[in-house]
PDB file of C-alpha atoms in Angstrom:
ATOM      1  CA  MET A 188      11.030  -5.578 -23.043  1.00 48.00           C
ATOM      2  CA  LYS A 189      13.138  -3.586 -20.438  1.00 65.00           C
ATOM      3  CA  PHE A 190      11.930  -3.377 -16.855  1.00 78.00           C
ATOM      4  CA  ILE A 191      12.375  -0.392 -14.915  1.00 85.00           C
ATOM      5  CA  LYS A 192      15.921  -0.460 -13.239  1.00 90.00           C
ATOM      6  CA  PRO A 193      15.956   0.770  -9.921  1.00 93.00           C
ATOM      7  CA  GLU A 194      19.235   2.976 -10.080  1.00 93.00           C
ATOM      8  CA  ASN A 195      18.046   5.001 -12.757  1.00 91.00           C
ATOM      9  CA  VAL A 196      15.265   5.785 -10.905  1.00 93.00           C
ATOM     10  CA  VAL A 197      16.954   6.473  -7.703  1.00 95.00           C
ATOM     11  CA  ALA A 198      19.394   8.502  -9.561  1.00 93.00           C
ATOM     12  CA  HIS A 199      16.638  11.135 -10.418  1.00 92.00           C
ATOM     13  CA  LEU A 200      16.098  11.772  -6.529  1.00 95.00           C
ATOM     14  CA  GLY A 201      19.650  14.063  -5.963  1.00 94.00           C
ATOM     15  CA  LEU A 202      20.193  11.683  -3.272  1.00 96.00           C
ATOM     16  CA  ARG A 203      24.364  12.458  -1.716  1.00 96.00           C
ATOM     17  CA  PRO A 204      26.754  10.899   0.881  1.00 97.00           C
ATOM     18  CA  GLY A 205      24.983  11.997   4.420  1.00 98.00           C
ATOM     19  CA  ASN A 206      21.506  11.397   3.170  1.00 98.00           C
ATOM     20  CA  LYS A 207      18.835   9.135   5.344  1.00 98.00           C
ATOM     21  CA  VAL A 208      16.688   6.936   3.068  1.00 98.00           C
ATOM     22  CA  THR A 209      13.659   4.551   4.682  1.00 98.00           C
ATOM     23  CA  ASP A 210      12.693   1.820   1.709  1.00 98.00           C
ATOM     24  CA  LEU A 211       9.033   0.956   2.889  1.00 98.00           C
ATOM     25  CA  GLY A 212       7.847  -2.192   1.631  1.00 97.00           C
ATOM     26  CA  CYS A 213      11.708  -3.175   0.502  1.00 97.00           C
ATOM     27  CA  GLY A 214      10.835  -6.460  -0.948  1.00 94.00           C
ATOM     28  CA  SER A 215      14.588  -7.757  -2.112  1.00 92.00           C
ATOM     29  CA  GLY A 216      16.457  -4.556  -1.767  1.00 95.00           C
ATOM     30  CA  PHE A 217      16.710  -3.201  -4.972  1.00 94.00           C
ATOM     31  CA  TYR A 218      15.794   0.243  -4.479  1.00 97.00           C
ATOM     32  CA  THR A 219      17.456  -0.166  -1.173  1.00 97.00           C
ATOM     33  CA  LEU A 220      20.743  -0.956  -2.842  1.00 96.00           C
ATOM     34  CA  ALA A 221      20.048   1.511  -5.498  1.00 96.00           C
ATOM     35  CA  ALA A 222      20.181   4.141  -2.531  1.00 98.00           C
ATOM     36  CA  ALA A 223      22.678   2.696  -0.300  1.00 97.00           C
ATOM     37  CA  ARG A 224      25.481   3.233  -3.487  1.00 96.00           C
ATOM     38  CA  MET A 225      24.380   6.951  -3.647  1.00 96.00           C
ATOM     39  CA  VAL A 226      24.373   7.945   0.188  1.00 98.00           C
ATOM     40  CA  GLY A 227      27.531   6.102   0.955  1.00 96.00           C
ATOM     41  CA  ASN A 228      29.283   5.191   4.250  1.00 93.00           C
ATOM     42  CA  THR A 229      27.981   8.711   5.749  1.00 97.00           C
ATOM     43  CA  GLY A 230      23.947   8.037   4.805  1.00 98.00           C
ATOM     44  CA  ARG A 231      21.877   5.360   6.185  1.00 98.00           C
ATOM     45  CA  VAL A 232      19.350   2.898   4.043  1.00 98.00           C
ATOM     46  CA  ALA A 233      16.712   1.503   6.425  1.00 98.00           C
ATOM     47  CA  ALA A 234      14.939  -1.210   4.858  1.00 98.00           C
ATOM     48  CA  VAL A 235      11.586  -2.533   6.237  1.00 98.00           C
ATOM     49  CA  ASP A 236       9.666  -5.456   5.130  1.00 97.00           C
ATOM     50  CA  VAL A 237       7.094  -7.437   6.952  1.00 96.00           C
ATOM     51  CA  GLN A 238       8.269 -10.712   4.903  1.00 96.00           C
ATOM     52  CA  ASP A 239      11.655 -12.600   7.123  1.00 97.00           C
ATOM     53  CA  SER A 240      12.565 -14.052   3.793  1.00 97.00           C
ATOM     54  CA  LYS A 241      12.419 -10.469   1.733  1.00 96.00           C
ATOM     55  CA  LEU A 242      14.229  -9.182   4.646  1.00 97.00           C
ATOM     56  CA  ALA A 243      16.992 -12.027   4.236  1.00 97.00           C
ATOM     57  CA  ALA A 244      17.174 -11.593   0.594  1.00 96.00           C
ATOM     58  CA  THR A 245      17.466  -7.637   1.233  1.00 97.00           C
ATOM     59  CA  LYS A 246      20.587  -8.340   3.996  1.00 96.00           C
ATOM     60  CA  SER A 247      21.985 -10.847   1.605  1.00 96.00           C
ATOM     61  CA  ILE A 248      22.714  -8.655  -1.500  1.00 95.00           C
ATOM     62  CA  THR A 249      23.972  -5.289   0.704  1.00 95.00           C
ATOM     63  CA  ILE A 250      26.200  -7.594   2.525  1.00 95.00           C
ATOM     64  CA  GLN A 251      27.421  -9.205  -1.208  1.00 96.00           C
ATOM     65  CA  ASN A 252      27.563  -5.786  -2.564  1.00 95.00           C
ATOM     66  CA  GLY A 253      29.957  -4.466   0.463  1.00 95.00           C
ATOM     67  CA  PHE A 254      27.333  -2.166   1.920  1.00 95.00           C
ATOM     68  CA  HIS A 255      27.419  -1.841   5.530  1.00 95.00           C
ATOM     69  CA  ASN A 256      25.106   1.547   5.791  1.00 98.00           C
ATOM     70  CA  VAL A 257      21.763  -0.590   5.645  1.00 98.00           C
ATOM     71  CA  GLU A 258      19.413  -1.092   8.745  1.00 97.00           C
ATOM     72  CA  ILE A 259      17.158  -4.052   8.667  1.00 97.00           C
ATOM     73  CA  TYR A 260      13.442  -4.051  10.043  1.00 97.00           C
ATOM     74  CA  LYS A 261      10.425  -6.059  10.010  1.00 97.00           C
ATOM     75  CA  ALA A 262       7.260  -4.102  10.596  1.00 96.00           C
ATOM     76  CA  ASP A 263       3.922  -4.117   9.837  1.00 96.00           C
ATOM     77  CA  LEU A 264       3.504  -0.747   7.008  1.00 96.00           C
ATOM     78  CA  GLU A 265       0.212   0.080   8.210  1.00 95.00           C
ATOM     79  CA  LYS A 266       1.434   0.751  11.532  1.00 93.00           C
ATOM     80  CA  PRO A 267       3.259   3.523  12.676  1.00 90.00           C
ATOM     81  CA  MET A 268       7.065   3.220  12.456  1.00 89.00           C
ATOM     82  CA  GLU A 269       8.420   3.154  16.202  1.00 89.00           C
ATOM     83  CA  LYS A 270      12.363   1.948  14.948  1.00 91.00           C
ATOM     84  CA  ILE A 271      12.864   4.867  12.849  1.00 95.00           C
ATOM     85  CA  PRO A 272      12.571   8.897  14.261  1.00 92.00           C
ATOM     86  CA  ALA A 273      10.223  10.474  12.487  1.00 95.00           C
ATOM     87  CA  GLY A 274      10.976  13.398  10.962  1.00 97.00           C
ATOM     88  CA  GLY A 275      14.009  12.628  10.159  1.00 97.00           C
ATOM     89  CA  GLU A 276      14.182  11.104   6.263  1.00 98.00           C
ATOM     90  CA  ASP A 277      15.449  13.064   3.476  1.00 98.00           C
ATOM     91  CA  VAL A 278      13.795  10.054   0.981  1.00 98.00           C
ATOM     92  CA  VAL A 279      11.299   7.206   1.775  1.00 98.00           C
ATOM     93  CA  ILE A 280      10.736   4.721  -1.363  1.00 98.00           C
ATOM     94  CA  LEU A 281       7.726   3.043  -1.935  1.00 98.00           C
ATOM     95  CA  ALA A 282       8.220   0.506  -4.428  1.00 96.00           C
ATOM     96  CA  SER A 283       5.741  -1.857  -6.049  1.00 93.00           C
ATOM     97  CA  ILE A 284       3.841  -1.737  -2.604  1.00 95.00           C
ATOM     98  CA  LEU A 285       0.853   0.325  -2.842  1.00 94.00           C
ATOM     99  CA  HIS A 286      -1.017  -2.446  -4.122  1.00 92.00           C
ATOM    100  CA  GLU A 287       0.092  -4.932  -1.305  1.00 92.00           C
ATOM    101  CA  VAL A 288      -1.121  -3.224   1.223  1.00 94.00           C
ATOM    102  CA  LYS A 289      -5.033  -3.544   2.681  1.00 93.00           C
ATOM    103  CA  ASP A 290      -4.848   0.213   4.404  1.00 96.00           C
ATOM    104  CA  ARG A 291      -2.957   2.276   1.583  1.00 95.00           C
ATOM    105  CA  HIS A 292      -3.718   5.607   3.808  1.00 96.00           C
ATOM    106  CA  ALA A 293      -2.173   4.029   6.922  1.00 97.00           C
ATOM    107  CA  LEU A 294       0.941   3.820   4.632  1.00 97.00           C
ATOM    108  CA  LEU A 295       0.684   6.967   3.245  1.00 97.00           C
ATOM    109  CA  LYS A 296       0.646   8.950   6.430  1.00 96.00           C
ATOM    110  CA  ASN A 297       3.864   6.488   7.718  1.00 96.00           C
ATOM    111  CA  ALA A 298       5.902   8.066   5.035  1.00 97.00           C
ATOM    112  CA  TYR A 299       4.514  11.739   5.118  1.00 98.00           C
ATOM    113  CA  ALA A 300       5.600  11.380   9.176  1.00 97.00           C
ATOM    114  CA  LEU A 301       9.158   9.662   8.710  1.00 98.00           C
ATOM    115  CA  LEU A 302      10.268  12.836   6.064  1.00 98.00           C
ATOM    116  CA  GLN A 303      11.238  15.830   7.118  1.00 98.00           C
ATOM    117  CA  SER A 304       9.950  18.922   5.677  1.00 97.00           C
ATOM    118  CA  GLY A 305      11.008  19.226   2.055  1.00 98.00           C
ATOM    119  CA  GLY A 306      11.952  15.406   1.780  1.00 98.00           C
ATOM    120  CA  LEU A 307      11.139  13.321  -1.239  1.00 98.00           C
ATOM    121  CA  LEU A 308       8.987  10.638  -1.363  1.00 98.00           C
ATOM    122  CA  LEU A 309       9.344   8.094  -4.457  1.00 98.00           C
ATOM    123  CA  THR A 310       6.280   5.544  -5.715  1.00 97.00           C
ATOM    124  CA  VAL A 311       6.763   3.233  -7.919  1.00 96.00           C
ATOM    125  CA  ASP A 312       3.755   0.954  -9.173  1.00 95.00           C
ATOM    126  CA  TRP A 313       2.037  -0.946 -11.576  1.00 94.00           C
ATOM    127  CA  LYS A 314       0.106   1.241 -13.859  1.00 94.00           C
ATOM    128  CA  ASP A 315      -3.258   0.678 -14.263  1.00 93.00           C
ATOM    129  CA  GLU A 316      -3.979  -0.933 -17.707  1.00 92.00           C
ATOM    130  CA  HIS A 317      -4.085  -4.588 -18.363  1.00 92.00           C
ATOM    131  CA  SER A 318      -0.889  -6.488 -18.258  1.00 91.00           C
ATOM    132  CA  PRO A 319       0.139 -10.148 -19.170  1.00 90.00           C
ATOM    133  CA  PHE A 320       1.250 -10.143 -15.845  1.00 88.00           C
ATOM    134  CA  GLY A 321       1.706  -8.205 -11.887  1.00 91.00           C
ATOM    135  CA  PRO A 322      -1.310  -7.690  -9.687  1.00 93.00           C
ATOM    136  CA  ALA A 323      -4.765  -7.554 -10.450  1.00 93.00           C
ATOM    137  CA  MET A 324      -6.867  -4.691 -12.191  1.00 94.00           C
ATOM    138  CA  ASP A 325      -9.069  -3.862  -9.212  1.00 92.00           C
ATOM    139  CA  LYS A 326      -5.699  -3.730  -6.672  1.00 93.00           C
ATOM    140  CA  ARG A 327      -3.683  -1.021  -8.652  1.00 95.00           C
ATOM    141  CA  ILE A 328      -3.990   2.693  -8.313  1.00 95.00           C
ATOM    142  CA  SER A 329      -3.779   4.637 -11.235  1.00 95.00           C
ATOM    143  CA  GLU A 330      -1.260   7.789 -10.800  1.00 95.00           C
ATOM    144  CA  HIS A 331      -4.069  10.135 -11.035  1.00 96.00           C
ATOM    145  CA  ASP A 332      -5.341   8.670  -7.881  1.00 96.00           C
ATOM    146  CA  LEU A 333      -2.007   8.288  -5.997  1.00 97.00           C
ATOM    147  CA  ARG A 334      -1.589  12.058  -6.461  1.00 97.00           C
ATOM    148  CA  ALA A 335      -5.057  12.954  -5.451  1.00 97.00           C
ATOM    149  CA  GLU A 336      -4.650  10.636  -2.066  1.00 96.00           C
ATOM    150  CA  LEU A 337      -1.227  12.365  -1.510  1.00 98.00           C
ATOM    151  CA  GLU A 338      -1.753  16.136  -1.870  1.00 97.00           C
ATOM    152  CA  PRO A 339      -4.606  16.153   1.021  1.00 97.00           C
ATOM    153  CA  LEU A 340      -1.798  14.670   3.249  1.00 97.00           C
ATOM    154  CA  GLY A 341       0.370  17.229   2.719  1.00 97.00           C
ATOM    155  CA  PHE A 342       2.403  16.384  -0.603  1.00 98.00           C
ATOM    156  CA  LYS A 343       3.079  17.982  -3.999  1.00 98.00           C
ATOM    157  CA  HIS A 344       3.937  15.988  -7.076  1.00 98.00           C
ATOM    158  CA  THR A 345       7.184  17.515  -8.095  1.00 97.00           C
ATOM    159  CA  LYS A 346       8.144  15.153 -11.015  1.00 96.00           C
ATOM    160  CA  ASP A 347       7.438  11.855 -13.075  1.00 95.00           C
ATOM    161  CA  LEU A 348      10.173   9.839 -13.873  1.00 93.00           C
ATOM    162  CA  ASN A 349      10.302   7.214 -16.634  1.00 85.00           C
ATOM    163  CA  GLY A 350       9.402   3.509 -15.786  1.00 86.00           C
ATOM    164  CA  ASP A 351       8.721   1.400 -18.348  1.00 90.00           C
ATOM    165  CA  VAL A 352       5.964  -0.699 -19.894  1.00 90.00           C
ATOM    166  CA  TYR A 353       4.391  -1.734 -16.858  1.00 93.00           C
ATOM    167  CA  HIS A 354       5.642   0.912 -14.254  1.00 94.00           C
ATOM    168  CA  TYR A 355       4.853   4.163 -13.364  1.00 95.00           C
ATOM    169  CA  ALA A 356       7.369   6.383 -11.138  1.00 96.00           C
ATOM    170  CA  MET A 357       6.635   9.931  -9.677  1.00 97.00           C
ATOM    171  CA  VAL A 358       8.253  12.124  -6.722  1.00 98.00           C
ATOM    172  CA  PHE A 359       6.472  14.155  -3.784  1.00 98.00           C
ATOM    173  CA  GLU A 360       7.559  17.108  -1.766  1.00 98.00           C
ATOM    174  CA  LYS A 361       6.698  16.929   1.750  1.00 98.00           C
ATOM    175  CA  LEU A 362       5.401  20.696   2.146  1.00 95.00           C
TER     176      LEU A 362
END
């Protein structure tokens, strides 16, 4: 059994050197690291999480891999992002975080506010089906329901990416 590989998913976003990416709910930095590789020294990845331990892990993994293009921010994902300018991001990543927040609508609005027009939102989360591990079923959001939440906010679904047995991955564009 293979879990989703962040570098394979991020590779489908078309990131280029110089791009700006925000990883909301960066966790241990797996998607942050994949994006940092692609945007290079002229780009920037903002890694945002509310948990100090996750931010410390992200900082550690980026330093171990020699990346100096990652900025670490502690923030509540359900409140407006004050440290990252609105409308300037090329990509926002929401990986395995949708089921964690209480106010998903607030998180999705934050993602929208951070993106420039035409910017991409990458969502990766647990499939809405029983599995031996992962979040409780009542915390999961189906791909259909996520699309239904994102489209009224001004996002257009552009593609589905290969996830794994337990996860889906979708890309949306800010209109």
